[in-house]
Amino acid sequence: MQPTELNKRIDTLDYLRGFALLGIILVNIPALMWINPPETSIDIAYNRFLTLFVEGKFFSIFSFLFGVGFYIFISRAMAKNNNANLLFIRRMIILLLIGLVHFYFQPGEALTVYAIFGLIALPFYKVRKEINVTIGLLLLAVTAYYGIKIAMPFPLILLGLAAGQYRIFEKINDNRKSIFIFTVIMFFISIGGLLYQWHYVPEAMANVDNMTKNEFTEHVTNIEKFSLIGLQFSPFVSAFYVGLLILLLQQPLFQVLLSPLKDYGRMALTNYLGQTALILLIGNAFHLIGNIRFIQSLWICIGIYIFQLLFSKVWLTFFKFGPLEWLWRMGTYWTVPSLLKTSTNSKERP
């Protein structure tokens, strides 16, 4: 990595992190709010929307971005002659501890998974990028095909690491044509996958009590396949989302329109944990847990979006890091980094 790049933040990654956070909360809120299976037509339609376009897709994006961030962190630490491996291990241990606390409130949380897979992926930093791509694609194909969602982050982290090794996000302008072609290919594969998935969409108002044994078996099979196929094709849909957003961000208009996502993504750890805190706070304060429908959870998510997007913008106007990012940084380097912004831009650690 060139010296001029040691402290340069890659804005595209922040936009993508912010975008990923928008989808993650939609998938997490039903379990946190103890929402019953959908019964009304609008709840069923919304639930199908989540399964088709959200479930597994944004989680995949976040896992991939974790791998990119892993590469950048190690590379910049090495370029500054820091003990990169030690810093990264310390960083993952802190993330694991945070995740274990978060797990108490949100059993479906991802930080513990990222911390464990991050430590496992550490030796792959020195592996050739072509090998990381090959291993990542093979493992992703196996885990996605068999629907092993808990294991999918590891190959996605490897692919993110490889993307860092290829310096894709540092050379976007030089690779616009390739990114466009890749995005178009992912689009058509995604459309094919979604059409195939829709073939197994479960009957909306199924009365299982009046079904024959064969009808009940077919209904259960459709439910299982509908979810499984969505997970199998989720990497393609995720790749399309990422490619499309990257292409849009090459236009100044979309950089301005989507600018709230950049600050949202810069405070990804704070906002991810904040989503859980806000959902539980709202649910308990207004006695909503177990008492709302699927579509009603969407309005809660929109309210949380507005609050967190504004909070992130205001916070980063005065401070260099999000509050939890600052604490994470402190634990990583065993120093107290400057939090308040100054008029001059001081050099920062990776």
mmCIF file of C-alpha atoms in Angstrom:
data_model
loop_
_atom_site.group_PDB
_atom_site.id
_atom_site.type_symbol
_atom_site.label_atom_id
_atom_site.label_comp_id
_atom_site.label_asym_id
_atom_site.label_seq_id
_atom_site.Cartn_x
_atom_site.Cartn_y
_atom_site.Cartn_z
ATOM 1 C CA MET A 1 0.000 0.000 0.000
ATOM 2 C CA GLN A 2 1.334 3.422 -1.008
ATOM 3 C CA PRO A 3 2.126 5.951 1.748
ATOM 4 C CA THR A 4 -0.497 8.361 0.377
ATOM 5 C CA GLU A 5 -3.152 5.732 1.086
ATOM 6 C CA LEU A 6 -2.284 5.082 4.713
ATOM 7 C CA ASN A 7 -4.970 7.379 6.114
ATOM 8 C CA LYS A 8 -7.324 7.658 3.145
ATOM 9 C CA ARG A 9 -10.803 6.412 3.975
ATOM 10 C CA ILE A 10 -12.614 4.603 1.163
ATOM 11 C CA ASP A 11 -16.027 6.268 1.135
ATOM 12 C CA THR A 12 -17.641 3.576 -1.026
ATOM 13 C CA LEU A 13 -17.173 1.050 1.765
ATOM 14 C CA ASP A 14 -18.970 3.330 4.217
ATOM 15 C CA TYR A 15 -21.884 3.744 1.824
ATOM 16 C CA LEU A 16 -22.098 -0.039 1.444
ATOM 17 C CA ARG A 17 -21.942 -0.628 5.208
ATOM 18 C CA GLY A 18 -24.741 1.868 5.714
ATOM 19 C CA PHE A 19 -26.794 0.191 2.988
ATOM 20 C CA ALA A 20 -26.261 -3.221 4.584
ATOM 21 C CA LEU A 21 -27.485 -1.926 7.950
ATOM 22 C CA LEU A 22 -30.774 -0.887 6.342
ATOM 23 C CA GLY A 23 -31.552 -4.486 5.462
ATOM 24 C CA ILE A 24 -30.206 -6.186 8.573
ATOM 25 C CA ILE A 25 -32.696 -4.536 10.924
ATOM 26 C CA LEU A 26 -35.637 -5.662 8.765
ATOM 27 C CA VAL A 27 -34.616 -9.285 9.255
ATOM 28 C CA ASN A 28 -33.737 -8.975 12.950
ATOM 29 C CA ILE A 29 -36.822 -7.175 14.242
ATOM 30 C CA PRO A 30 -39.388 -10.026 13.909
ATOM 31 C CA ALA A 31 -37.489 -12.229 16.382
ATOM 32 C CA LEU A 32 -36.780 -9.372 18.785
ATOM 33 C CA MET A 33 -40.437 -8.323 18.754
ATOM 34 C CA TRP A 34 -41.737 -11.923 18.914
ATOM 35 C CA ILE A 35 -43.882 -11.354 15.855
ATOM 36 C CA ASN A 36 -46.281 -14.196 15.045
ATOM 37 C CA PRO A 37 -46.368 -15.789 11.566
ATOM 38 C CA PRO A 38 -48.165 -13.551 9.043
ATOM 39 C CA GLU A 39 -51.895 -14.080 8.619
ATOM 40 C CA THR A 40 -53.226 -11.028 6.765
ATOM 41 C CA SER A 41 -52.583 -10.498 3.063
ATOM 42 C CA ILE A 42 -50.374 -7.436 3.597
ATOM 43 C CA ASP A 43 -48.280 -9.225 6.239
ATOM 44 C CA ILE A 44 -47.880 -12.233 3.959
ATOM 45 C CA ALA A 45 -46.850 -9.990 1.051
ATOM 46 C CA TYR A 46 -44.312 -8.145 3.211
ATOM 47 C CA ASN A 47 -42.911 -11.397 4.599
ATOM 48 C CA ARG A 48 -42.467 -12.698 1.052
ATOM 49 C CA PHE A 49 -40.706 -9.463 0.123
ATOM 50 C CA LEU A 50 -38.257 -9.985 2.992
ATOM 51 C CA THR A 51 -37.585 -13.590 1.962
ATOM 52 C CA LEU A 52 -37.121 -12.694 -1.688
ATOM 53 C CA PHE A 53 -35.085 -9.498 -1.470
ATOM 54 C CA VAL A 54 -33.683 -9.091 2.056
ATOM 55 C CA GLU A 55 -33.152 -12.357 3.964
ATOM 56 C CA GLY A 56 -29.518 -13.439 3.642
ATOM 57 C CA LYS A 57 -28.672 -10.652 1.188
ATOM 58 C CA PHE A 58 -27.578 -7.849 3.505
ATOM 59 C CA PHE A 59 -25.923 -10.257 5.920
ATOM 60 C CA SER A 60 -23.818 -11.435 2.960
ATOM 61 C CA ILE A 61 -22.859 -7.867 2.066
ATOM 62 C CA PHE A 62 -21.784 -7.133 5.631
ATOM 63 C CA SER A 63 -19.694 -10.326 5.767
ATOM 64 C CA PHE A 64 -17.960 -9.443 2.497
ATOM 65 C CA LEU A 65 -17.248 -5.911 3.725
ATOM 66 C CA PHE A 66 -15.818 -7.336 6.946
ATOM 67 C CA GLY A 67 -13.267 -9.183 4.799
ATOM 68 C CA VAL A 68 -12.375 -6.008 2.896
ATOM 69 C CA GLY A 69 -11.951 -4.145 6.178
ATOM 70 C CA PHE A 70 -9.779 -6.982 7.502
ATOM 71 C CA TYR A 71 -7.395 -6.574 4.567
ATOM 72 C CA ILE A 72 -7.248 -2.780 4.897
ATOM 73 C CA PHE A 73 -6.626 -2.913 8.652
ATOM 74 C CA ILE A 74 -3.741 -5.405 8.383
ATOM 75 C CA SER A 75 -2.175 -3.671 5.369
ATOM 76 C CA ARG A 76 -2.191 -0.223 6.918
ATOM 77 C CA ALA A 77 -0.912 -1.493 10.258
ATOM 78 C CA MET A 78 1.979 -3.258 8.493
ATOM 79 C CA ALA A 79 2.762 -0.168 6.426
ATOM 80 C CA LYS A 80 3.120 1.786 9.675
ATOM 81 C CA ASN A 81 5.400 -0.883 11.136
ATOM 82 C CA ASN A 82 2.842 -1.854 13.765
ATOM 83 C CA ASN A 83 2.442 -5.424 15.015
ATOM 84 C CA ALA A 84 -0.517 -5.994 12.709
ATOM 85 C CA ASN A 85 -1.335 -9.556 13.762
ATOM 86 C CA LEU A 86 -1.343 -8.700 17.450
ATOM 87 C CA LEU A 87 -3.529 -5.649 16.879
ATOM 88 C CA PHE A 88 -5.979 -7.643 14.766
ATOM 89 C CA ILE A 89 -6.196 -10.485 17.296
ATOM 90 C CA ARG A 90 -6.828 -7.973 20.063
ATOM 91 C CA ARG A 91 -9.441 -6.297 17.880
ATOM 92 C CA MET A 92 -11.254 -9.606 17.266
ATOM 93 C CA ILE A 93 -11.186 -10.577 20.941
ATOM 94 C CA ILE A 94 -12.850 -7.278 21.845
ATOM 95 C CA LEU A 95 -15.420 -7.822 19.083
ATOM 96 C CA LEU A 96 -16.080 -11.311 20.422
ATOM 97 C CA LEU A 97 -16.678 -9.975 23.932
ATOM 98 C CA ILE A 98 -19.039 -7.311 22.610
ATOM 99 C CA GLY A 99 -20.823 -9.966 20.587
ATOM 100 C CA LEU A 100 -21.260 -12.254 23.597
ATOM 101 C CA VAL A 101 -22.943 -9.436 25.516
ATOM 102 C CA HIS A 102 -25.090 -8.634 22.491
ATOM 103 C CA PHE A 103 -26.028 -12.306 22.137
ATOM 104 C CA TYR A 104 -27.822 -12.135 25.486
ATOM 105 C CA PHE A 105 -30.272 -9.642 23.965
ATOM 106 C CA GLN A 106 -30.162 -10.765 20.317
ATOM 107 C CA PRO A 107 -29.496 -14.516 19.850
ATOM 108 C CA GLY A 108 -29.246 -14.005 16.080
ATOM 109 C CA GLU A 109 -26.417 -11.490 16.357
ATOM 110 C CA ALA A 110 -23.411 -11.653 14.023
ATOM 111 C CA LEU A 111 -20.464 -10.105 15.868
ATOM 112 C CA THR A 112 -19.394 -13.344 17.570
ATOM 113 C CA VAL A 113 -19.459 -15.100 14.190
ATOM 114 C CA TYR A 114 -17.350 -12.379 12.587
ATOM 115 C CA ALA A 115 -14.836 -12.397 15.433
ATOM 116 C CA ILE A 116 -14.345 -16.173 15.283
ATOM 117 C CA PHE A 117 -14.134 -16.321 11.494
ATOM 118 C CA GLY A 118 -11.905 -13.249 11.472
ATOM 119 C CA LEU A 119 -9.362 -15.049 13.651
ATOM 120 C CA ILE A 120 -9.589 -18.154 11.453
ATOM 121 C CA ALA A 121 -9.093 -16.017 8.334
ATOM 122 C CA LEU A 122 -5.971 -14.257 9.666
ATOM 123 C CA PRO A 123 -3.453 -16.718 8.102
ATOM 124 C CA PHE A 124 -5.134 -16.253 4.711
ATOM 125 C CA TYR A 125 -3.851 -12.690 4.555
ATOM 126 C CA LYS A 126 -0.525 -14.062 3.290
ATOM 127 C CA VAL A 127 -2.178 -16.469 0.838
ATOM 128 C CA ARG A 128 -2.186 -15.511 -2.839
ATOM 129 C CA LYS A 129 -5.319 -13.662 -3.927
ATOM 130 C CA GLU A 130 -6.125 -16.226 -6.625
ATOM 131 C CA ILE A 131 -6.179 -18.974 -4.004
ATOM 132 C CA ASN A 132 -8.358 -16.927 -1.662
ATOM 133 C CA VAL A 133 -10.841 -16.349 -4.479
ATOM 134 C CA THR A 134 -10.916 -20.047 -5.354
ATOM 135 C CA ILE A 135 -11.321 -21.234 -1.759
ATOM 136 C CA GLY A 136 -13.900 -18.527 -1.059
ATOM 137 C CA LEU A 137 -16.026 -19.385 -4.094
ATOM 138 C CA LEU A 138 -15.895 -23.139 -3.448
ATOM 139 C CA LEU A 139 -16.824 -22.802 0.224
ATOM 140 C CA LEU A 140 -19.550 -20.289 -0.578
ATOM 141 C CA ALA A 141 -21.033 -22.618 -3.186
ATOM 142 C CA VAL A 142 -21.149 -25.507 -0.696
ATOM 143 C CA THR A 143 -22.503 -23.519 2.258
ATOM 144 C CA ALA A 144 -25.114 -21.707 0.145
ATOM 145 C CA TYR A 145 -26.244 -24.861 -1.676
ATOM 146 C CA TYR A 146 -26.852 -26.721 1.570
ATOM 147 C CA GLY A 147 -28.265 -23.661 3.319
ATOM 148 C CA ILE A 148 -25.592 -23.543 6.048
ATOM 149 C CA LYS A 149 -26.137 -19.872 6.831
ATOM 150 C CA ILE A 150 -23.992 -19.847 9.983
ATOM 151 C CA ALA A 151 -20.939 -20.886 7.915
ATOM 152 C CA MET A 152 -21.479 -18.555 4.936
ATOM 153 C CA PRO A 153 -19.666 -15.549 6.455
ATOM 154 C CA PHE A 154 -16.278 -17.296 6.328
ATOM 155 C CA PRO A 155 -16.075 -17.703 2.525
ATOM 156 C CA LEU A 156 -17.550 -14.225 2.129
ATOM 157 C CA ILE A 157 -14.822 -12.842 4.393
ATOM 158 C CA LEU A 158 -12.229 -14.603 2.220
ATOM 159 C CA LEU A 159 -13.766 -13.072 -0.908
ATOM 160 C CA GLY A 160 -13.698 -9.657 0.775
ATOM 161 C CA LEU A 161 -10.050 -10.228 1.646
ATOM 162 C CA ALA A 162 -9.359 -11.131 -1.994
ATOM 163 C CA ALA A 163 -11.197 -8.004 -3.157
ATOM 164 C CA GLY A 164 -8.857 -6.027 -0.921
ATOM 165 C CA GLN A 165 -5.842 -7.844 -2.351
ATOM 166 C CA TYR A 166 -7.016 -6.988 -5.866
ATOM 167 C CA ARG A 167 -7.579 -3.402 -4.594
ATOM 168 C CA ILE A 168 -10.973 -3.313 -6.291
ATOM 169 C CA PHE A 169 -12.339 -0.505 -4.141
ATOM 170 C CA GLU A 170 -9.236 1.617 -4.668
ATOM 171 C CA LYS A 171 -9.431 1.265 -8.458
ATOM 172 C CA ILE A 172 -13.146 1.640 -9.130
ATOM 173 C CA ASN A 173 -12.652 4.310 -11.801
ATOM 174 C CA ASP A 174 -10.251 2.061 -13.694
ATOM 175 C CA ASN A 175 -12.670 -0.872 -13.561
ATOM 176 C CA ARG A 176 -16.039 0.722 -14.290
ATOM 177 C CA LYS A 177 -16.635 -1.352 -17.408
ATOM 178 C CA SER A 178 -15.796 -4.612 -15.635
ATOM 179 C CA ILE A 179 -17.994 -3.664 -12.665
ATOM 180 C CA PHE A 180 -20.855 -2.821 -15.044
ATOM 181 C CA ILE A 181 -20.567 -6.170 -16.841
ATOM 182 C CA PHE A 182 -20.335 -8.016 -13.521
ATOM 183 C CA THR A 183 -23.421 -6.205 -12.210
ATOM 184 C CA VAL A 184 -25.444 -7.005 -15.338
ATOM 185 C CA ILE A 185 -24.503 -10.695 -15.079
ATOM 186 C CA MET A 186 -25.455 -10.772 -11.401
ATOM 187 C CA PHE A 187 -28.748 -9.066 -12.269
ATOM 188 C CA PHE A 188 -29.807 -11.735 -14.746
ATOM 189 C CA ILE A 189 -28.722 -14.580 -12.471
ATOM 190 C CA SER A 190 -30.650 -12.933 -9.616
ATOM 191 C CA ILE A 191 -33.781 -12.618 -11.763
ATOM 192 C CA GLY A 192 -33.519 -16.275 -12.726
ATOM 193 C CA GLY A 193 -33.056 -17.281 -9.097
ATOM 194 C CA LEU A 194 -35.996 -15.174 -7.914
ATOM 195 C CA LEU A 195 -38.278 -16.647 -10.581
ATOM 196 C CA TYR A 196 -37.190 -20.149 -9.603
ATOM 197 C CA GLN A 197 -37.754 -19.314 -5.936
ATOM 198 C CA TRP A 198 -41.213 -17.910 -6.683
ATOM 199 C CA HIS A 199 -42.168 -21.247 -8.214
ATOM 200 C CA TYR A 200 -42.129 -22.645 -4.654
ATOM 201 C CA VAL A 201 -43.916 -19.757 -2.955
ATOM 202 C CA PRO A 202 -46.147 -21.279 -0.232
ATOM 203 C CA GLU A 203 -49.908 -20.921 -0.482
ATOM 204 C CA ALA A 204 -50.879 -17.666 1.229
ATOM 205 C CA MET A 205 -54.000 -18.681 3.153
ATOM 206 C CA ALA A 206 -53.367 -22.395 3.523
ATOM 207 C CA ASN A 207 -55.763 -24.251 5.819
ATOM 208 C CA VAL A 208 -53.592 -27.132 6.993
ATOM 209 C CA ASP A 209 -56.479 -28.707 8.891
ATOM 210 C CA ASN A 210 -58.323 -29.449 5.646
ATOM 211 C CA MET A 211 -55.281 -30.678 3.707
ATOM 212 C CA THR A 212 -54.684 -34.245 2.668
ATOM 213 C CA LYS A 213 -51.424 -35.858 3.675
ATOM 214 C CA ASN A 214 -49.919 -35.249 0.218
ATOM 215 C CA GLU A 215 -51.091 -31.625 0.139
ATOM 216 C CA PHE A 216 -49.629 -31.001 3.582
ATOM 217 C CA THR A 217 -46.309 -32.578 2.559
ATOM 218 C CA GLU A 218 -46.182 -30.415 -0.589
ATOM 219 C CA HIS A 219 -47.015 -27.297 1.435
ATOM 220 C CA VAL A 220 -44.224 -27.955 3.949
ATOM 221 C CA THR A 221 -41.789 -28.727 1.116
ATOM 222 C CA ASN A 222 -42.638 -25.436 -0.588
ATOM 223 C CA ILE A 223 -42.022 -23.502 2.626
ATOM 224 C CA GLU A 224 -38.626 -25.146 3.084
ATOM 225 C CA LYS A 225 -37.578 -24.770 -0.558
ATOM 226 C CA PHE A 226 -38.776 -21.159 -0.753
ATOM 227 C CA SER A 227 -36.399 -20.201 2.060
ATOM 228 C CA LEU A 228 -33.553 -22.482 0.927
ATOM 229 C CA ILE A 229 -33.553 -21.264 -2.673
ATOM 230 C CA GLY A 230 -33.520 -17.685 -1.412
ATOM 231 C CA LEU A 231 -30.402 -18.447 0.604
ATOM 232 C CA GLN A 232 -28.779 -20.312 -2.295
ATOM 233 C CA PHE A 233 -29.129 -17.334 -4.617
ATOM 234 C CA SER A 234 -28.486 -14.683 -1.957
ATOM 235 C CA PRO A 235 -24.786 -14.212 -2.909
ATOM 236 C CA PHE A 236 -25.803 -13.329 -6.484
ATOM 237 C CA VAL A 237 -28.472 -10.854 -5.340
ATOM 238 C CA SER A 238 -26.021 -9.370 -2.820
ATOM 239 C CA ALA A 239 -23.387 -8.994 -5.531
ATOM 240 C CA PHE A 240 -25.935 -7.233 -7.741
ATOM 241 C CA TYR A 241 -26.848 -4.831 -4.922
ATOM 242 C CA VAL A 242 -23.169 -4.048 -4.310
ATOM 243 C CA GLY A 243 -22.366 -3.589 -7.995
ATOM 244 C CA LEU A 244 -25.389 -1.358 -8.582
ATOM 245 C CA LEU A 245 -24.609 0.849 -5.596
ATOM 246 C CA ILE A 246 -20.966 1.198 -6.644
ATOM 247 C CA LEU A 247 -22.032 2.274 -10.142
ATOM 248 C CA LEU A 248 -24.583 4.755 -8.790
ATOM 249 C CA LEU A 249 -21.963 6.284 -6.497
ATOM 250 C CA GLN A 250 -19.838 7.202 -9.505
ATOM 251 C CA GLN A 251 -22.429 9.901 -10.204
ATOM 252 C CA PRO A 252 -22.212 13.094 -8.072
ATOM 253 C CA LEU A 253 -26.013 13.273 -7.825
ATOM 254 C CA PHE A 254 -26.257 9.874 -6.137
ATOM 255 C CA GLN A 255 -23.307 10.664 -3.873
ATOM 256 C CA VAL A 256 -25.352 13.561 -2.542
ATOM 257 C CA LEU A 257 -28.693 11.704 -2.402
ATOM 258 C CA LEU A 258 -27.158 8.711 -0.612
ATOM 259 C CA SER A 259 -24.760 10.727 1.566
ATOM 260 C CA PRO A 260 -26.615 9.862 4.820
ATOM 261 C CA LEU A 261 -25.564 6.245 4.275
ATOM 262 C CA LYS A 262 -21.892 7.215 4.451
ATOM 263 C CA ASP A 263 -22.075 8.479 8.036
ATOM 264 C CA TYR A 264 -24.428 5.630 8.923
ATOM 265 C CA GLY A 265 -21.820 3.169 7.676
ATOM 266 C CA ARG A 266 -18.903 4.911 9.390
ATOM 267 C CA MET A 267 -20.666 4.185 12.674
ATOM 268 C CA ALA A 268 -21.640 0.635 11.690
ATOM 269 C CA LEU A 269 -20.815 -0.980 15.046
ATOM 270 C CA THR A 270 -22.623 1.699 17.054
ATOM 271 C CA ASN A 271 -25.649 1.606 14.764
ATOM 272 C CA TYR A 272 -25.817 -2.199 14.549
ATOM 273 C CA LEU A 273 -25.911 -2.541 18.328
ATOM 274 C CA GLY A 274 -28.087 0.548 18.539
ATOM 275 C CA GLN A 275 -30.710 -1.131 16.367
ATOM 276 C CA THR A 276 -31.129 -3.899 18.931
ATOM 277 C CA ALA A 277 -31.222 -1.409 21.808
ATOM 278 C CA LEU A 278 -33.826 0.795 20.129
ATOM 279 C CA ILE A 279 -36.043 -2.117 19.112
ATOM 280 C CA LEU A 280 -36.085 -3.516 22.646
ATOM 281 C CA LEU A 281 -36.529 -0.059 24.168
ATOM 282 C CA ILE A 282 -39.493 0.729 21.918
ATOM 283 C CA GLY A 283 -40.962 -2.749 22.320
ATOM 284 C CA ASN A 284 -40.855 -2.664 26.099
ATOM 285 C CA ALA A 285 -41.775 0.989 26.547
ATOM 286 C CA PHE A 286 -44.915 0.714 24.432
ATOM 287 C CA HIS A 287 -45.724 -2.953 25.215
ATOM 288 C CA LEU A 288 -45.316 -3.930 21.571
ATOM 289 C CA ILE A 289 -43.388 -7.180 22.042
ATOM 290 C CA GLY A 290 -45.651 -10.007 20.912
ATOM 291 C CA ASN A 291 -48.391 -7.513 20.018
ATOM 292 C CA ILE A 292 -47.526 -6.241 16.545
ATOM 293 C CA ARG A 293 -47.771 -7.589 13.010
ATOM 294 C CA PHE A 294 -45.093 -7.889 10.340
ATOM 295 C CA ILE A 295 -46.012 -4.738 8.442
ATOM 296 C CA GLN A 296 -46.097 -2.730 11.665
ATOM 297 C CA SER A 297 -42.475 -3.675 12.332
ATOM 298 C CA LEU A 298 -41.561 -1.885 9.093
ATOM 299 C CA TRP A 299 -42.789 1.446 10.486
ATOM 300 C CA ILE A 300 -40.657 0.934 13.595
ATOM 301 C CA CYS A 301 -37.634 0.262 11.367
ATOM 302 C CA ILE A 302 -38.292 3.427 9.364
ATOM 303 C CA GLY A 303 -38.436 5.430 12.591
ATOM 304 C CA ILE A 304 -35.127 3.913 13.710
ATOM 305 C CA TYR A 305 -33.614 4.691 10.296
ATOM 306 C CA ILE A 306 -34.524 8.355 10.609
ATOM 307 C CA PHE A 307 -33.207 8.631 14.157
ATOM 308 C CA GLN A 308 -29.919 6.811 13.489
ATOM 309 C CA LEU A 309 -29.224 8.551 10.183
ATOM 310 C CA LEU A 310 -29.676 11.958 11.823
ATOM 311 C CA PHE A 311 -27.733 10.930 14.918
ATOM 312 C CA SER A 312 -24.812 9.641 12.816
ATOM 313 C CA LYS A 313 -24.706 12.856 10.784
ATOM 314 C CA VAL A 314 -24.746 15.105 13.852
ATOM 315 C CA TRP A 315 -22.278 12.970 15.835
ATOM 316 C CA LEU A 316 -19.682 12.826 13.059
ATOM 317 C CA THR A 317 -19.945 16.576 12.604
ATOM 318 C CA PHE A 318 -18.208 16.985 15.958
ATOM 319 C CA PHE A 319 -16.393 13.680 16.509
ATOM 320 C CA LYS A 320 -13.950 11.556 14.508
ATOM 321 C CA PHE A 321 -15.456 8.171 15.377
ATOM 322 C CA GLY A 322 -18.719 6.680 16.555
ATOM 323 C CA PRO A 323 -18.848 6.133 20.350
ATOM 324 C CA LEU A 324 -18.418 2.355 20.195
ATOM 325 C CA GLU A 325 -15.891 2.628 17.360
ATOM 326 C CA TRP A 326 -13.856 4.904 19.609
ATOM 327 C CA LEU A 327 -13.952 2.401 22.484
ATOM 328 C CA TRP A 328 -13.088 -0.450 20.091
ATOM 329 C CA ARG A 329 -10.133 1.566 18.830
ATOM 330 C CA MET A 330 -9.014 2.297 22.385
ATOM 331 C CA GLY A 331 -9.046 -1.402 23.241
ATOM 332 C CA THR A 332 -7.206 -2.302 20.046
ATOM 333 C CA TYR A 333 -4.281 0.104 20.498
ATOM 334 C CA TRP A 334 -4.310 0.423 24.302
ATOM 335 C CA THR A 335 -4.257 4.185 23.927
ATOM 336 C CA VAL A 336 -6.910 6.881 24.204
ATOM 337 C CA PRO A 337 -7.351 8.282 20.691
ATOM 338 C CA SER A 338 -8.518 11.829 20.165
ATOM 339 C CA LEU A 339 -12.291 11.822 19.712
ATOM 340 C CA LEU A 340 -13.152 15.482 19.145
ATOM 341 C CA LYS A 341 -12.610 16.842 15.648
ATOM 342 C CA THR A 342 -10.128 19.666 15.269
ATOM 343 C CA SER A 343 -9.632 22.220 12.537
ATOM 344 C CA THR A 344 -6.598 20.354 11.243
ATOM 345 C CA ASN A 345 -6.658 16.745 10.110
ATOM 346 C CA SER A 346 -4.231 14.774 12.202
ATOM 347 C CA LYS A 347 -2.905 11.460 11.019
ATOM 348 C CA GLU A 348 -4.789 8.472 12.371
ATOM 349 C CA ARG A 349 -4.066 4.853 12.908
ATOM 350 C CA PRO A 350 -5.684 2.307 10.546
#
